[in-house]
GROMACS .gro file of N, CA and C in nm:
model
  549
    1LEU      N    1   0.080  -0.121  -0.001
    1LEU     CA    2   0.002   0.001   0.002
    1LEU      C    3   0.084   0.126   0.001
    2GLY      N    4   0.198   0.120   0.073
    2GLY     CA    5   0.289   0.236   0.075
    2GLY      C    6   0.344   0.263  -0.066
    3MET      N    7   0.383   0.161  -0.137
    3MET     CA    8   0.439   0.181  -0.269
    3MET      C    9   0.330   0.239  -0.365
    4LEU      N   10   0.207   0.195  -0.352
    4LEU     CA   11   0.102   0.248  -0.433
    4LEU      C   12   0.079   0.395  -0.402
    5SER      N   13   0.091   0.435  -0.277
    5SER     CA   14   0.083   0.578  -0.243
    5SER      C   15   0.196   0.654  -0.307
    6GLU      N   16   0.313   0.596  -0.311
    6GLU     CA   17   0.429   0.656  -0.380
    6GLU      C   18   0.404   0.674  -0.528
    7VAL      N   19   0.338   0.574  -0.590
    7VAL     CA   20   0.303   0.589  -0.728
    7VAL      C   21   0.212   0.709  -0.752
    8GLY      N   22   0.110   0.717  -0.668
    8GLY     CA   23   0.021   0.835  -0.684
    8GLY      C   24   0.092   0.970  -0.672
    9PHE      N   25   0.180   0.980  -0.572
    9PHE     CA   26   0.252   1.104  -0.554
    9PHE      C   27   0.346   1.127  -0.673
   10ASP      N   28   0.414   1.023  -0.721
   10ASP     CA   29   0.511   1.040  -0.829
   10ASP      C   30   0.444   1.083  -0.958
   11ILE      N   31   0.326   1.034  -0.983
   11ILE     CA   32   0.250   1.074  -1.103
   11ILE      C   33   0.220   1.224  -1.097
   12TYR      N   34   0.167   1.268  -0.984
   12TYR     CA   35   0.138   1.414  -0.959
   12TYR      C   36   0.268   1.491  -0.972
   13ASP      N   37   0.376   1.453  -0.901
   13ASP     CA   38   0.495   1.531  -0.905
   13ASP      C   39   0.565   1.532  -1.036
   14TRP      N   40   0.556   1.423  -1.112
   14TRP     CA   41   0.618   1.415  -1.244
   14TRP      C   42   0.553   1.515  -1.335
   15PHE      N   43   0.423   1.521  -1.342
   15PHE     CA   44   0.357   1.621  -1.427
   15PHE      C   45   0.373   1.759  -1.385
   16LYS      N   46   0.365   1.785  -1.252
   16LYS     CA   47   0.386   1.921  -1.202
   16LYS      C   48   0.530   1.968  -1.235
   17SER      N   49   0.627   1.884  -1.212
   17SER     CA   50   0.767   1.922  -1.241
   17SER      C   51   0.790   1.939  -1.390
   18PHE      N   52   0.729   1.855  -1.468
   18PHE     CA   53   0.739   1.874  -1.615
   18PHE      C   54   0.688   2.009  -1.660
   19LEU      N   55   0.571   2.043  -1.611
   19LEU     CA   56   0.511   2.173  -1.646
   19LEU      C   57   0.592   2.290  -1.596
   20LEU      N   58   0.645   2.279  -1.468
   20LEU     CA   59   0.719   2.390  -1.417
   20LEU      C   60   0.863   2.398  -1.477
   21THR      N   61   0.914   2.288  -1.527
   21THR     CA   62   1.044   2.294  -1.592
   21THR      C   63   1.041   2.345  -1.736
   22PHE      N   64   0.939   2.295  -1.811
   22PHE     CA   65   0.938   2.325  -1.953
   22PHE      C   66   0.829   2.429  -1.996
   23PHE      N   67   0.732   2.457  -1.912
   23PHE     CA   68   0.628   2.552  -1.944
   23PHE      C   69   0.594   2.640  -1.823
   24PRO      N   70   0.688   2.695  -1.756
   24PRO     CA   71   0.664   2.765  -1.629
   24PRO      C   72   0.572   2.891  -1.646
   25ARG      N   73   0.583   2.955  -1.759
   25ARG     CA   74   0.502   3.078  -1.779
   25ARG      C   75   0.353   3.046  -1.799
   26SER      N   76   0.329   2.922  -1.848
   26SER     CA   77   0.188   2.880  -1.869
   26SER      C   78   0.122   2.837  -1.740
   27PHE      N   79   0.198   2.799  -1.641
   27PHE     CA   80   0.142   2.741  -1.513
   27PHE      C   81   0.204   2.810  -1.393
   28PRO      N   82   0.197   2.937  -1.384
   28PRO     CA   83   0.260   3.005  -1.267
   28PRO      C   84   0.194   2.970  -1.136
   29GLN      N   85   0.066   2.929  -1.141
   29GLN     CA   86  -0.006   2.894  -1.017
   29GLN      C   87   0.053   2.766  -0.951
   30LEU      N   88   0.128   2.694  -1.028
   30LEU     CA   89   0.183   2.563  -0.972
   30LEU      C   90   0.311   2.590  -0.890
   31GLY      N   91   0.372   2.701  -0.905
   31GLY     CA   92   0.496   2.735  -0.833
   31GLY      C   93   0.600   2.796  -0.915
   32PRO      N   94   0.717   2.814  -0.862
   32PRO     CA   95   0.833   2.873  -0.935
   32PRO      C   96   0.885   2.774  -1.037
   33PRO      N   97   0.952   2.826  -1.141
   33PRO     CA   98   1.006   2.744  -1.245
   33PRO      C   99   1.112   2.644  -1.186
   34GLY      N  100   1.114   2.524  -1.241
   34GLY     CA  101   1.210   2.423  -1.193
   34GLY      C  102   1.326   2.408  -1.286
   35PRO      N  103   1.442   2.378  -1.232
   35PRO     CA  104   1.562   2.356  -1.314
   35PRO      C  105   1.559   2.216  -1.383
   36VAL      N  106   1.619   2.210  -1.505
   36VAL     CA  107   1.616   2.089  -1.578
   36VAL      C  108   1.695   1.981  -1.502
   37LYS      N  109   1.805   2.018  -1.438
   37LYS     CA  110   1.883   1.914  -1.356
   37LYS      C  111   1.796   1.850  -1.252
   38ALA      N  112   1.714   1.926  -1.183
   38ALA     CA  113   1.625   1.867  -1.082
   38ALA      C  114   1.520   1.777  -1.144
   39PHE      N  115   1.472   1.810  -1.266
   39PHE     CA  116   1.375   1.730  -1.335
   39PHE      C  117   1.438   1.597  -1.376
   40VAL      N  118   1.559   1.598  -1.428
   40VAL     CA  119   1.628   1.476  -1.465
   40VAL      C  120   1.652   1.388  -1.342
   41LEU      N  121   1.704   1.449  -1.234
   41LEU     CA  122   1.734   1.372  -1.111
   41LEU      C  123   1.607   1.309  -1.053
   42VAL      N  124   1.512   1.389  -1.028
   42VAL     CA  125   1.390   1.341  -0.956
   42VAL      C  126   1.296   1.266  -1.048
   43CYS      N  127   1.259   1.328  -1.160
   43CYS     CA  128   1.154   1.272  -1.240
   43CYS      C  129   1.204   1.158  -1.333
   44ILE      N  130   1.321   1.174  -1.394
   44ILE     CA  131   1.368   1.068  -1.484
   44ILE      C  132   1.430   0.952  -1.403
   45LEU      N  133   1.525   0.984  -1.312
   45LEU     CA  134   1.593   0.876  -1.248
   45LEU      C  135   1.504   0.809  -1.138
   46HIS      N  136   1.436   0.891  -1.055
   46HIS     CA  137   1.354   0.838  -0.943
   46HIS      C  138   1.217   0.800  -0.988
   47HIS      N  139   1.137   0.902  -1.023
   47HIS     CA  140   0.993   0.877  -1.047
   47HIS      C  141   0.969   0.776  -1.159
   48SER      N  142   1.047   0.783  -1.268
   48SER     CA  143   1.021   0.686  -1.381
   48SER      C  144   1.054   0.546  -1.333
   49SER      N  145   1.159   0.529  -1.250
   49SER     CA  146   1.185   0.394  -1.197
   49SER      C  147   1.071   0.343  -1.119
   50VAL      N  148   1.018   0.424  -1.024
   50VAL     CA  149   0.905   0.384  -0.940
   50VAL      C  150   0.783   0.357  -1.023
   51LEU      N  151   0.750   0.449  -1.117
   51LEU     CA  152   0.632   0.433  -1.200
   51LEU      C  153   0.641   0.311  -1.294
   52GLY      N  154   0.760   0.284  -1.342
   52GLY     CA  155   0.776   0.171  -1.430
   52GLY      C  156   0.773   0.036  -1.365
   53MET      N  157   0.805   0.029  -1.235
   53MET     CA  158   0.821  -0.107  -1.176
   53MET      C  159   0.718  -0.140  -1.067
   54THR      N  160   0.663  -0.041  -1.002
   54THR     CA  161   0.580  -0.070  -0.881
   54THR      C  162   0.458  -0.153  -0.918
   55ILE      N  163   0.377  -0.108  -1.007
   55ILE     CA  164   0.252  -0.184  -1.038
   55ILE      C  165   0.281  -0.322  -1.096
   56PRO      N  166   0.378  -0.330  -1.194
   56PRO     CA  167   0.412  -0.467  -1.238
   56PRO      C  168   0.468  -0.556  -1.125
   57MET      N  169   0.544  -0.506  -1.036
   57MET     CA  170   0.595  -0.580  -0.923
   57MET      C  171   0.476  -0.626  -0.832
   58ASN      N  172   0.384  -0.537  -0.805
   58ASN     CA  173   0.274  -0.571  -0.722
   58ASN      C  174   0.188  -0.678  -0.784
   59LEU      N  175   0.176  -0.676  -0.913
   59LEU     CA  176   0.091  -0.777  -0.988
   59LEU      C  177   0.168  -0.913  -1.002
   60SER      N  178   0.295  -0.907  -1.031
   60SER     CA  179   0.371  -1.034  -1.061
   60SER      C  180   0.450  -1.091  -0.945
   61TYR      N  181   0.503  -1.003  -0.858
   61TYR     CA  182   0.586  -1.053  -0.750
   61TYR      C  183   0.548  -0.992  -0.618
   62PRO      N  184   0.419  -1.004  -0.578
   62PRO     CA  185   0.381  -0.931  -0.462
   62PRO      C  186   0.436  -0.982  -0.325
   63SER      N  187   0.496  -1.104  -0.329
   63SER     CA  188   0.552  -1.157  -0.201
   63SER      C  189   0.704  -1.159  -0.202
   64MET      N  190   0.766  -1.096  -0.297
   64MET     CA  191   0.912  -1.098  -0.301
   64MET      C  192   0.969  -1.013  -0.185
   65ALA      N  193   1.040  -1.072  -0.095
   65ALA     CA  194   1.089  -1.003   0.022
   65ALA      C  195   1.178  -0.887  -0.009
   66ALA      N  196   1.271  -0.899  -0.105
   66ALA     CA  197   1.360  -0.790  -0.144
   66ALA      C  198   1.285  -0.667  -0.192
   67TYR      N  199   1.177  -0.687  -0.263
   67TYR     CA  200   1.094  -0.577  -0.311
   67TYR      C  201   1.034  -0.499  -0.191
   68HIS      N  202   0.983  -0.571  -0.093
   68HIS     CA  203   0.927  -0.501   0.029
   68HIS      C  204   1.034  -0.436   0.111
   69GLN      N  205   1.153  -0.496   0.119
   69GLN     CA  206   1.265  -0.435   0.195
   69GLN      C  207   1.300  -0.304   0.125
   70VAL      N  208   1.314  -0.303  -0.006
   70VAL     CA  209   1.349  -0.184  -0.076
   70VAL      C  210   1.241  -0.075  -0.066
   71GLY      N  211   1.117  -0.111  -0.087
   71GLY     CA  212   1.012  -0.010  -0.074
   71GLY      C  213   0.999   0.048   0.066
   72PHE      N  214   1.002  -0.039   0.168
   72PHE     CA  215   0.993   0.013   0.303
   72PHE      C  216   1.113   0.105   0.338
   73SER      N  217   1.233   0.050   0.310
   73SER     CA  218   1.350   0.128   0.348
   73SER      C  219   1.357   0.264   0.275
   74MET      N  220   1.322   0.270   0.147
   74MET     CA  221   1.329   0.393   0.076
   74MET      C  222   1.225   0.492   0.124
   75LEU      N  223   1.107   0.443   0.154
   75LEU     CA  224   0.997   0.535   0.207
   75LEU      C  225   1.033   0.587   0.347
   76VAL      N  226   1.087   0.501   0.432
   76VAL     CA  227   1.128   0.542   0.566
   76VAL      C  228   1.239   0.641   0.560
   77SER      N  229   1.338   0.613   0.474
   77SER     CA  230   1.449   0.704   0.457
   77SER      C  231   1.403   0.844   0.414
   78ALA      N  232   1.316   0.843   0.315
   78ALA     CA  233   1.271   0.973   0.258
   78ALA      C  234   1.190   1.047   0.366
   79GLY      N  235   1.107   0.971   0.440
   79GLY     CA  236   1.031   1.038   0.546
   79GLY      C  237   1.115   1.098   0.656
   80ILE      N  238   1.210   1.019   0.708
   80ILE     CA  239   1.301   1.066   0.813
   80ILE      C  240   1.380   1.186   0.769
   81CYS      N  241   1.441   1.175   0.652
   81CYS     CA  242   1.526   1.281   0.603
   81CYS      C  243   1.448   1.407   0.562
   82TYR      N  244   1.331   1.392   0.507
   82TYR     CA  245   1.251   1.510   0.475
   82TYR      C  246   1.209   1.583   0.599
   83LEU      N  247   1.147   1.508   0.693
   83LEU     CA  248   1.101   1.572   0.819
   83LEU      C  249   1.214   1.639   0.892
   84ALA      N  250   1.327   1.566   0.906
   84ALA     CA  251   1.445   1.623   0.974
   84ALA      C  252   1.498   1.751   0.906
   85GLY      N  253   1.491   1.748   0.773
   85GLY     CA  254   1.537   1.857   0.694
   85GLY      C  255   1.448   1.980   0.711
   86GLN      N  256   1.319   1.957   0.715
   86GLN     CA  257   1.223   2.070   0.737
   86GLN      C  258   1.246   2.127   0.877
   87TYR      N  259   1.266   2.041   0.981
   87TYR     CA  260   1.290   2.089   1.109
   87TYR      C  261   1.421   2.174   1.117
   88LYS      N  262   1.523   2.125   1.040
   88LYS     CA  263   1.650   2.192   1.036
   88LYS      C  264   1.638   2.336   0.992
   89PHE      N  265   1.548   2.362   0.900
   89PHE     CA  266   1.529   2.497   0.842
   89PHE      C  267   1.465   2.595   0.945
   90THR      N  268   1.416   2.539   1.057
   90THR     CA  269   1.360   2.628   1.158
   90THR      C  270   1.462   2.666   1.266
   91LEU      N  271   1.577   2.608   1.256
   91LEU     CA  272   1.680   2.628   1.359
   91LEU      C  273   1.772   2.750   1.328
   92ASP      N  274   1.825   2.807   1.433
   92ASP     CA  275   1.916   2.922   1.414
   92ASP      C  276   2.059   2.869   1.431
   93ALA      N  277   2.128   2.867   1.324
   93ALA     CA  278   2.269   2.816   1.327
   93ALA      C  279   2.366   2.912   1.394
   94LYS      N  280   2.316   3.030   1.433
   94LYS     CA  281   2.403   3.125   1.497
   94LYS      C  282   2.403   3.111   1.650
   95THR      N  283   2.328   3.007   1.698
   95THR     CA  284   2.335   2.981   1.838
   95THR      C  285   2.392   2.843   1.860
   96GLU      N  286   2.456   2.825   1.976
   96GLU     CA  287   2.520   2.696   2.008
   96GLU      C  288   2.418   2.581   1.996
   97GLY      N  289   2.300   2.594   2.061
   97GLY     CA  290   2.196   2.494   2.055
   97GLY      C  291   2.147   2.466   1.917
   98GLY      N  292   2.121   2.570   1.840
   98GLY     CA  293   2.073   2.550   1.703
   98GLY      C  294   2.178   2.480   1.615
   99LEU      N  295   2.298   2.523   1.623
   99LEU     CA  296   2.406   2.461   1.545
   99LEU      C  297   2.426   2.315   1.586
  100ALA      N  298   2.423   2.285   1.713
  100ALA     CA  299   2.440   2.145   1.755
  100ALA      C  300   2.326   2.060   1.704
  101ARG      N  301   2.203   2.111   1.703
  101ARG     CA  302   2.087   2.038   1.647
  101ARG      C  303   2.105   2.013   1.495
  102ILE      N  304   2.152   2.116   1.429
  102ILE     CA  305   2.175   2.105   1.283
  102ILE      C  306   2.275   1.994   1.257
  103LYS      N  307   2.385   1.993   1.331
  103LYS     CA  308   2.489   1.890   1.312
  103LYS      C  309   2.432   1.749   1.340
  104LYS      N  310   2.348   1.734   1.441
  104LYS     CA  311   2.287   1.609   1.471
  104LYS      C  312   2.197   1.563   1.356
  105ILE      N  313   2.120   1.655   1.306
  105ILE     CA  314   2.029   1.628   1.191
  105ILE      C  315   2.109   1.583   1.072
  106MET      N  316   2.216   1.657   1.043
  106MET     CA  317   2.302   1.618   0.932
  106MET      C  318   2.362   1.479   0.946
  107LEU      N  319   2.400   1.442   1.070
  107LEU     CA  320   2.451   1.309   1.095
  107LEU      C  321   2.339   1.204   1.075
  108VAL      N  322   2.219   1.234   1.127
  108VAL     CA  323   2.109   1.141   1.106
  108VAL      C  324   2.082   1.119   0.956
  109GLN      N  325   2.077   1.228   0.882
  109GLN     CA  326   2.049   1.220   0.740
  109GLN      C  327   2.160   1.140   0.669
  110PHE      N  328   2.283   1.166   0.704
  110PHE     CA  329   2.396   1.096   0.650
  110PHE      C  330   2.385   0.944   0.676
  111ILE      N  331   2.362   0.907   0.802
  111ILE     CA  332   2.353   0.764   0.834
  111ILE      C  333   2.233   0.697   0.774
  112VAL      N  334   2.116   0.758   0.779
  112VAL     CA  335   1.995   0.702   0.731
  112VAL      C  336   2.006   0.675   0.573
  113ASN      N  337   2.059   0.779   0.505
  113ASN     CA  338   2.074   0.769   0.358
  113ASN      C  339   2.178   0.661   0.324
  114GLY      N  340   2.286   0.659   0.396
  114GLY     CA  341   2.389   0.557   0.369
  114GLY      C  342   2.342   0.417   0.389
  115ILE      N  343   2.273   0.396   0.500
  115ILE     CA  344   2.224   0.259   0.531
  115ILE      C  345   2.117   0.216   0.428
  116THR      N  346   2.021   0.300   0.404
  116THR     CA  347   1.909   0.258   0.317
  116THR      C  348   1.942   0.266   0.173
  117ARG      N  349   2.010   0.365   0.129
  117ARG     CA  350   2.036   0.386  -0.017
  117ARG      C  351   2.160   0.315  -0.070
  118ILE      N  352   2.243   0.264   0.019
  118ILE     CA  353   2.359   0.191  -0.022
  118ILE      C  354   2.360   0.051   0.031
  119PHE      N  355   2.366   0.035   0.164
  119PHE     CA  356   2.384  -0.095   0.226
  119PHE      C  357   2.258  -0.185   0.220
  120LEU      N  358   2.137  -0.129   0.218
  120LEU     CA  359   2.017  -0.210   0.194
  120LEU      C  360   1.982  -0.218   0.047
  121TRP      N  361   1.993  -0.105  -0.028
  121TRP     CA  362   1.950  -0.097  -0.162
  121TRP      C  363   2.027  -0.198  -0.254
  122PHE      N  364   2.155  -0.192  -0.257
  122PHE     CA  365   2.233  -0.270  -0.355
  122PHE      C  366   2.221  -0.418  -0.335
  123PRO      N  367   2.229  -0.474  -0.216
  123PRO     CA  368   2.206  -0.617  -0.202
  123PRO      C  369   2.067  -0.659  -0.238
  124ALA      N  370   1.967  -0.576  -0.201
  124ALA     CA  371   1.826  -0.609  -0.234
  124ALA      C  372   1.798  -0.606  -0.380
  125ILE      N  373   1.857  -0.508  -0.448
  125ILE     CA  374   1.832  -0.499  -0.593
  125ILE      C  375   1.903  -0.613  -0.664
  126TYR      N  376   2.022  -0.656  -0.615
  126TYR     CA  377   2.088  -0.772  -0.671
  126TYR      C  378   1.999  -0.894  -0.649
  127ARG      N  379   1.947  -0.916  -0.534
  127ARG     CA  380   1.860  -1.032  -0.509
  127ARG      C  381   1.738  -1.029  -0.600
  128THR      N  382   1.681  -0.910  -0.620
  128THR     CA  383   1.566  -0.898  -0.708
  128THR      C  384   1.597  -0.935  -0.851
  129LEU      N  385   1.701  -0.873  -0.904
  129LEU     CA  386   1.742  -0.906  -1.043
  129LEU      C  387   1.785  -1.048  -1.058
  130HIS      N  388   1.852  -1.106  -0.961
  130HIS     CA  389   1.892  -1.244  -0.966
  130HIS      C  390   1.772  -1.335  -0.966
  131SER      N  391   1.666  -1.294  -0.892
  131SER     CA  392   1.540  -1.375  -0.895
  131SER      C  393   1.477  -1.376  -1.031
  132PHE      N  394   1.477  -1.260  -1.100
  132PHE     CA  395   1.421  -1.253  -1.234
  132PHE      C  396   1.502  -1.339  -1.327
  133TYR      N  397   1.633  -1.336  -1.315
  133TYR     CA  398   1.725  -1.416  -1.401
  133TYR      C  399   1.692  -1.563  -1.378
  134LEU      N  400   1.687  -1.610  -1.253
  134LEU     CA  401   1.661  -1.751  -1.223
  134LEU      C  402   1.522  -1.796  -1.273
  135ALA      N  403   1.427  -1.703  -1.266
  135ALA     CA  404   1.292  -1.740  -1.314
  135ALA      C  405   1.283  -1.731  -1.466
  136GLY      N  406   1.386  -1.684  -1.534
  136GLY     CA  407   1.379  -1.672  -1.683
  136GLY      C  408   1.284  -1.560  -1.722
  137ASP      N  409   1.261  -1.465  -1.635
  137ASP     CA  410   1.169  -1.354  -1.665
  137ASP      C  411   1.247  -1.241  -1.727
  138VAL      N  412   1.262  -1.252  -1.859
  138VAL     CA  413   1.347  -1.152  -1.933
  138VAL      C  414   1.288  -1.016  -1.930
  139HIS      N  415   1.154  -1.004  -1.937
  139HIS     CA  416   1.095  -0.871  -1.936
  139HIS      C  417   1.116  -0.797  -1.801
  140PHE      N  418   1.106  -0.870  -1.691
  140PHE     CA  419   1.130  -0.808  -1.558
  140PHE      C  420   1.282  -0.783  -1.539
  141LEU      N  421   1.362  -0.873  -1.595
  141LEU     CA  422   1.511  -0.858  -1.580
  141LEU      C  423   1.554  -0.728  -1.652
  142VAL      N  424   1.501  -0.708  -1.774
  142VAL     CA  425   1.542  -0.589  -1.850
  142VAL      C  426   1.483  -0.463  -1.792
  143GLY      N  427   1.350  -0.468  -1.763
  143GLY     CA  428   1.287  -0.351  -1.701
  143GLY      C  429   1.344  -0.322  -1.562
  144GLY      N  430   1.363  -0.423  -1.486
  144GLY     CA  431   1.419  -0.411  -1.352
  144GLY      C  432   1.562  -0.354  -1.356
  145SER      N  433   1.642  -0.396  -1.452
  145SER     CA  434   1.776  -0.349  -1.461
  145SER      C  435   1.778  -0.203  -1.500
  146LEU      N  436   1.690  -0.161  -1.592
  146LEU     CA  437   1.682  -0.018  -1.624
  146LEU      C  438   1.636   0.066  -1.507
  147ALA      N  439   1.534   0.020  -1.436
  147ALA     CA  440   1.484   0.089  -1.316
  147ALA      C  441   1.591   0.091  -1.208
  148ALA      N  442   1.661  -0.020  -1.189
  148ALA     CA  443   1.766  -0.029  -1.088
  148ALA      C  444   1.884   0.070  -1.122
  149LEU      N  445   1.916   0.080  -1.248
  149LEU     CA  446   2.017   0.172  -1.287
  149LEU      C  447   1.974   0.315  -1.256
  150GLY      N  448   1.857   0.354  -1.294
  150GLY     CA  449   1.808   0.491  -1.266
  150GLY      C  450   1.802   0.519  -1.116
  151MET      N  451   1.742   0.425  -1.041
  151MET     CA  452   1.728   0.451  -0.897
  151MET      C  453   1.864   0.444  -0.827
  152SER      N  454   1.952   0.359  -0.878
  152SER     CA  455   2.086   0.349  -0.818
  152SER      C  456   2.163   0.479  -0.836
  153MET      N  457   2.151   0.537  -0.954
  153MET     CA  458   2.222   0.664  -0.979
  153MET      C  459   2.159   0.772  -0.885
  154TYR      N  460   2.028   0.775  -0.870
  154TYR     CA  461   1.964   0.865  -0.781
  154TYR      C  462   2.010   0.848  -0.636
  155ASN      N  463   2.011   0.719  -0.590
  155ASN     CA  464   2.054   0.690  -0.453
  155ASN      C  465   2.199   0.737  -0.430
  156VAL      N  466   2.286   0.711  -0.518
  156VAL     CA  467   2.424   0.747  -0.502
  156VAL      C  468   2.435   0.900  -0.494
  157LEU      N  469   2.359   0.973  -0.582
  157LEU     CA  470   2.365   1.119  -0.575
  157LEU      C  471   2.308   1.171  -0.443
  158VAL      N  472   2.202   1.112  -0.396
  158VAL     CA  473   2.146   1.148  -0.264
  158VAL      C  474   2.248   1.129  -0.153
  159VAL      N  475   2.315   1.016  -0.152
  159VAL     CA  476   2.415   0.990  -0.051
  159VAL      C  477   2.532   1.086  -0.066
  160LEU      N  478   2.573   1.114  -0.181
  160LEU     CA  479   2.682   1.210  -0.204
  160LEU      C  480   2.645   1.350  -0.150
  161ASP      N  481   2.522   1.387  -0.182
  161ASP     CA  482   2.473   1.516  -0.131
  161ASP      C  483   2.464   1.518   0.023
  162ALA      N  484   2.414   1.414   0.081
  162ALA     CA  485   2.409   1.405   0.227
  162ALA      C  486   2.548   1.407   0.289
  163THR      N  487   2.646   1.340   0.223
  163THR     CA  488   2.780   1.336   0.272
  163THR      C  489   2.842   1.476   0.259
  164GLN      N  490   2.822   1.547   0.151
  164GLN     CA  491   2.881   1.680   0.135
  164GLN      C  492   2.816   1.774   0.235
  165ALA      N  493   2.689   1.770   0.259
  165ALA     CA  494   2.621   1.855   0.355
  165ALA      C  495   2.673   1.830   0.497
  166PHE      N  496   2.684   1.702   0.532
  166PHE     CA  497   2.738   1.665   0.664
  166PHE      C  498   2.879   1.717   0.682
  167LEU      N  499   2.967   1.699   0.584
  167LEU     CA  500   3.105   1.747   0.594
  167LEU      C  501   3.112   1.897   0.595
  168LYS      N  502   3.015   1.962   0.531
  168LYS     CA  503   3.011   2.108   0.534
  168LYS      C  504   2.982   2.160   0.676
  169TRP      N  505   2.883   2.099   0.739
  169TRP     CA  506   2.842   2.152   0.873
  169TRP      C  507   2.929   2.102   0.985
  170LEU      N  508   2.990   1.988   0.973
  170LEU     CA  509   3.068   1.931   1.080
  170LEU      C  510   3.170   2.025   1.141
  171PRO      N  511   3.255   2.093   1.061
  171PRO     CA  512   3.360   2.174   1.127
  171PRO      C  513   3.307   2.313   1.170
  172ARG      N  514   3.182   2.349   1.143
  172ARG     CA  515   3.137   2.485   1.172
  172ARG      C  516   3.121   2.513   1.318
  173SER      N  517   3.143   2.635   1.347
  173SER     CA  518   3.119   2.687   1.487
  173SER      C  519   3.030   2.803   1.475
  174VAL      N  520   2.969   2.847   1.584
  174VAL     CA  521   2.879   2.963   1.585
  174VAL      C  522   2.948   3.088   1.528
  175SER      N  523   3.072   3.105   1.548
  175SER     CA  524   3.144   3.226   1.505
  175SER      C  525   3.161   3.229   1.352
  176ASN      N  526   3.161   3.112   1.282
  176ASN     CA  527   3.185   3.116   1.139
  176ASN      C  528   3.065   3.072   1.055
  177VAL      N  529   2.947   3.076   1.116
  177VAL     CA  530   2.821   3.040   1.037
  177VAL      C  531   2.769   3.168   0.980
  178SER      N  532   2.748   3.169   0.856
  178SER     CA  533   2.681   3.281   0.790
  178SER      C  534   2.532   3.272   0.804
  179SER      N  535   2.465   3.382   0.808
  179SER     CA  536   2.322   3.378   0.835
  179SER      C  537   2.237   3.325   0.722
  180ASN      N  538   2.289   3.321   0.604
  180ASN     CA  539   2.204   3.279   0.490
  180ASN      C  540   2.244   3.148   0.427
  181LYS      N  541   2.327   3.066   0.489
  181LYS     CA  542   2.369   2.940   0.429
  181LYS      C  543   2.337   2.825   0.514
  182GLN      N  544   2.228   2.755   0.481
  182GLN     CA  545   2.195   2.629   0.548
  182GLN      C  546   2.185   2.520   0.441
  183ALA      N  547   2.239   2.403   0.464
  183ALA     CA  548   2.233   2.295   0.365
  183ALA      C  549   2.106   2.214   0.388
   0.00000   0.00000   0.00000
């Protein structure tokens, strides 16, 4: 059920992002224009992988453990990191307490993304693709490989971003934090 909810959101977000990236003047009510890089990262690598595989997996492999591990871990990771990130933007990095909380949030995001998007993702996707291979399911093997490639690229970029943000905030002190730069 969680993955189907993700499908619904990804359909909405794909179309909204497409309109804001390529036709922003025609749809100003949807929000500010979106950059092409963000469209490629989120809509092409992430959303297209989810949209291309979730319903077929639910229909053909509903009891595959690796599929449920991936779905659960990715949704939990996104939820934790998004909520923590939103809270981070309410903090004042110019105070000792605010900066300490920001550093803790950056550490949580770094750890959660690393565990879910690297250490859980890659073994689970290998088991999934290997299952398709053993079953002789060429369509799922090819489709799954393409989706895995897109989502793996997305996951690696998310982990790299979380790592850069963590390393950026780790050495900071209250005296050297600028008022307008939060990761």
